[in-house]
Short mmCIF file of C-alpha atoms in Angstrom, two decimals:
data_model
loop_
_atom_site.label_atom_id
_atom_site.label_comp_id
_atom_site.label_asym_id
_atom_site.label_seq_id
_atom_site.Cartn_x
_atom_site.Cartn_y
_atom_site.Cartn_z
CA MET A 1 -56.66 -26.34 100.88
CA TYR A 2 -55.46 -28.62 98.36
CA ASN A 3 -53.25 -30.94 99.63
CA SER A 4 -50.40 -32.21 96.98
CA THR A 5 -47.93 -35.49 97.02
CA PHE A 6 -46.60 -33.77 93.92
CA LYS A 7 -42.54 -33.45 94.18
CA GLN A 8 -40.45 -31.16 92.46
CA LYS A 9 -37.81 -32.76 90.60
CA SER A 10 -34.43 -30.64 91.00
CA LEU A 11 -32.83 -28.85 88.19
CA GLU A 12 -29.93 -31.74 87.93
CA ALA A 13 -32.65 -34.51 87.46
CA ILE A 14 -34.45 -32.65 84.91
CA LYS A 15 -31.21 -32.41 82.81
CA ALA A 16 -30.31 -35.94 83.89
CA SER A 17 -33.91 -37.24 82.44
CA GLN A 18 -33.35 -35.09 79.31
CA GLN A 19 -29.75 -36.57 78.43
CA GLU A 20 -31.12 -39.91 79.22
CA LYS A 21 -34.39 -39.56 76.35
CA LYS A 22 -31.09 -38.10 74.32
CA ASP A 23 -29.01 -41.05 74.26
CA LYS A 24 -31.97 -43.49 73.73
CA LYS A 25 -33.01 -41.93 70.32
CA LEU A 26 -29.36 -41.56 68.93
CA GLN A 27 -29.11 -45.45 69.91
CA SER A 28 -32.05 -45.93 68.44
CA ILE A 29 -31.06 -44.28 64.91
CA LYS A 30 -27.74 -45.72 65.43
CA LEU A 31 -29.09 -49.00 64.88
CA ALA A 32 -31.69 -48.15 61.81
CA VAL A 33 -29.49 -46.73 60.08
CA ASN A 34 -26.96 -49.53 60.64
CA SER A 35 -30.05 -51.67 59.15
CA SER A 36 -32.12 -50.49 56.86
CA PRO A 37 -30.98 -48.69 53.77
CA ARG A 38 -34.39 -46.83 53.59
CA ALA A 39 -33.58 -45.43 57.13
CA LYS A 40 -30.26 -43.91 55.52
CA LYS A 41 -32.54 -42.24 53.02
CA VAL A 42 -34.30 -40.70 55.71
CA VAL A 43 -31.40 -39.24 57.47
CA LYS A 44 -30.05 -37.62 54.42
CA LYS A 45 -33.59 -35.37 53.89
CA THR A 46 -33.01 -34.64 57.68
CA ILE A 47 -29.60 -33.38 56.63
CA LYS A 48 -31.28 -31.34 53.65
CA LYS A 49 -33.86 -30.28 56.42
CA VAL A 50 -30.98 -28.81 58.37
CA LYS A 51 -29.39 -27.32 55.35
CA GLU A 52 -32.57 -25.41 54.67
CA LYS A 53 -32.72 -24.21 58.26
CA SER A 54 -29.41 -23.01 57.54
CA VAL A 55 -30.23 -20.86 54.64
CA LYS A 56 -33.54 -19.16 56.39
CA SER A 57 -30.98 -18.36 59.23
CA ILE A 58 -28.75 -16.24 56.83
CA GLU A 59 -32.33 -14.69 55.42
CA THR A 60 -33.39 -14.29 58.98
CA LYS A 61 -29.78 -12.16 59.93
CA LEU A 62 -30.17 -10.12 55.85
CA TRP A 63 -33.34 -9.17 56.71
CA GLN A 64 -32.21 -7.87 60.33
CA LEU A 65 -29.21 -5.68 58.62
CA CYS A 66 -31.65 -4.35 55.75
CA ARG A 67 -33.38 -3.10 58.57
CA GLU A 68 -30.86 -1.44 60.09
CA LEU A 69 -29.53 0.34 57.37
CA ALA A 70 -32.59 1.25 56.51
CA ASN A 71 -33.07 2.85 59.75
CA ILE A 72 -30.05 5.12 58.99
CA LEU A 73 -31.52 5.88 54.78
CA TYR A 74 -34.64 6.86 55.19
CA VAL A 75 -35.41 8.39 58.68
CA LYS A 76 -36.37 12.02 57.60
CA GLU A 77 -35.33 15.52 59.06
CA ASP A 78 -37.31 15.56 61.92
CA GLY A 79 -35.78 12.03 63.31
CA ASN A 80 -39.07 9.66 62.08
CA TYR A 81 -39.72 7.79 60.15
CA TYR A 82 -42.51 7.88 57.37
CA CYS A 83 -45.20 5.76 55.17
CA TYR A 84 -43.21 5.87 51.46
CA THR A 85 -46.72 5.83 50.18
CA CYS A 86 -48.96 7.40 52.03
CA ASP A 87 -46.83 9.87 54.41
CA LYS A 88 -48.56 8.42 57.55
CA GLN A 89 -45.87 8.51 60.57
CA VAL A 90 -44.55 4.65 61.59
CA GLU A 91 -43.00 3.23 64.29
CA GLY A 92 -42.99 -0.10 65.97
CA ALA A 93 -45.53 -2.90 64.32
CA ASN A 94 -47.17 -0.41 62.06
CA LYS A 95 -43.36 0.39 60.71
CA GLN A 96 -42.88 -2.28 58.21
CA LEU A 97 -40.24 -2.74 55.45
CA GLY A 98 -41.84 -2.90 52.55
CA HIS A 99 -40.94 -3.90 48.30
CA PHE A 100 -41.61 -1.84 45.51
CA LEU A 101 -41.34 -5.32 43.50
CA PRO A 102 -42.65 -8.04 45.10
CA LYS A 103 -39.96 -10.27 47.31
CA GLY A 104 -41.60 -13.02 45.74
CA SER A 105 -41.35 -12.02 42.13
CA CYS A 106 -37.24 -11.51 42.62
CA PRO A 107 -34.42 -12.24 41.87
CA ALA A 108 -32.47 -13.51 45.32
CA ASP A 109 -29.82 -10.92 44.66
CA LEU A 110 -32.92 -8.05 44.60
CA LYS A 111 -34.92 -8.99 47.73
CA TYR A 112 -32.50 -7.23 50.07
CA GLU A 113 -31.91 -4.51 47.40
CA MET A 114 -31.95 -1.35 49.34
CA LYS A 115 -33.26 0.63 46.03
CA ASN A 116 -36.27 -1.95 46.01
CA LEU A 117 -37.19 -1.27 49.76
CA ARG A 118 -38.80 1.64 52.00
CA TRP A 119 -40.32 1.63 54.94
CA GLN A 120 -44.23 1.24 55.16
CA CYS A 121 -47.18 1.53 57.44
CA TRP A 122 -49.13 -2.11 58.09
CA PHE A 123 -51.55 -0.76 56.00
CA CYS A 124 -49.85 0.17 52.90
CA ASN A 125 -47.55 -2.62 52.65
CA ILE A 126 -49.92 -5.88 53.79
CA ARG A 127 -53.89 -4.80 52.98
CA MET A 128 -52.69 -2.32 49.60
CA GLY A 129 -49.96 -5.84 48.82
CA GLY A 130 -47.53 -2.82 49.43
CA ASN A 131 -49.43 0.13 47.16
CA GLY A 132 -47.37 -1.02 44.09
CA ALA A 133 -48.74 2.28 41.31
CA GLU A 134 -47.67 4.68 44.61
CA PHE A 135 -44.75 3.57 45.06
CA MET A 136 -44.03 3.61 41.73
CA LYS A 137 -45.33 7.14 41.41
CA ARG A 138 -43.38 8.30 44.22
CA LEU A 139 -40.07 6.24 43.51
CA ILE A 140 -40.18 7.85 39.68
CA ARG A 141 -40.73 11.42 41.39
CA ASP A 142 -37.91 11.17 44.01
CA GLU A 143 -35.09 8.71 41.98
CA GLY A 144 -36.10 9.37 38.24
CA GLN A 145 -38.01 7.09 36.04
CA LEU A 146 -33.82 4.98 34.88
CA TYR A 147 -33.84 3.96 38.56
CA VAL A 148 -37.00 2.50 38.14
CA ASP A 149 -36.16 1.03 34.64
CA GLU A 150 -33.16 -0.26 36.60
CA LEU A 151 -35.01 -2.48 38.98
CA PHE A 152 -37.24 -3.65 36.11
CA GLU A 153 -34.29 -5.04 34.10
CA ARG A 154 -32.80 -6.19 37.27
CA LYS A 155 -36.18 -8.20 38.05
CA TYR A 156 -36.49 -10.21 34.66
CA LYS A 157 -32.47 -10.35 34.43
CA GLY A 158 -32.34 -12.22 37.37
CA THR A 159 -28.82 -13.04 39.45
CA MET A 160 -27.66 -16.76 38.27
CA GLY A 161 -26.40 -18.44 41.37
CA LYS A 162 -26.91 -19.91 44.52
CA SER A 163 -29.39 -18.23 47.58
CA ARG A 164 -27.00 -18.93 50.32
CA ASP A 165 -24.23 -17.31 47.76
CA ILE A 166 -26.19 -15.02 47.51
CA TYR A 167 -27.04 -14.20 51.03
CA THR A 168 -23.68 -14.14 52.55
CA GLN A 169 -21.98 -12.20 50.57
CA LEU A 170 -25.06 -9.16 50.30
CA ILE A 171 -24.43 -9.47 54.59
CA GLU A 172 -20.67 -8.56 53.89
CA GLU A 173 -22.23 -5.61 52.04
CA ILE A 174 -24.51 -4.28 53.52
CA THR A 175 -22.05 -5.44 56.97
CA SER A 176 -19.67 -2.94 55.58
CA LYS A 177 -21.86 0.04 54.63
CA LEU A 178 -23.59 0.18 58.08
CA LYS A 179 -19.30 0.49 59.39
CA ASP A 180 -19.33 3.62 57.15
#
């Protein structure tokens, strides 16, 4: 039989040791900032990274709201969801919210525009890169050529402004739509 002399620390002891480590780090950072101009630059870069993360968290929240709204807008009469480009029933990990105009080539406001988003299966969205040709044919069939032309116009026109401001405004708009 295995005989261990290892003693498990209590929760309080673990928390105290973690707090002690944090305090030591904080103290060394304070000393470095006060003594070195280079350290001040490092701290500024760190603060910048924190701000970037907060934009990312805003984008995550916005994407979650888009998915909730798509669940309401794009459900079929039978209560199921189908791939917009191949008509397969989608659910779980196979249910992806795809872009007609690729997310990377869109201005900030068009990335999360419901006119540009539809449910797609994993194969069409990922393996076929959104299946753009079929997506466009179906958008023209369902919404009309003017609708598609407006999306392309908005893509090339772009919306001026900082992403954070645009994303915050979109969160408010989608939240109000969800409440209605």
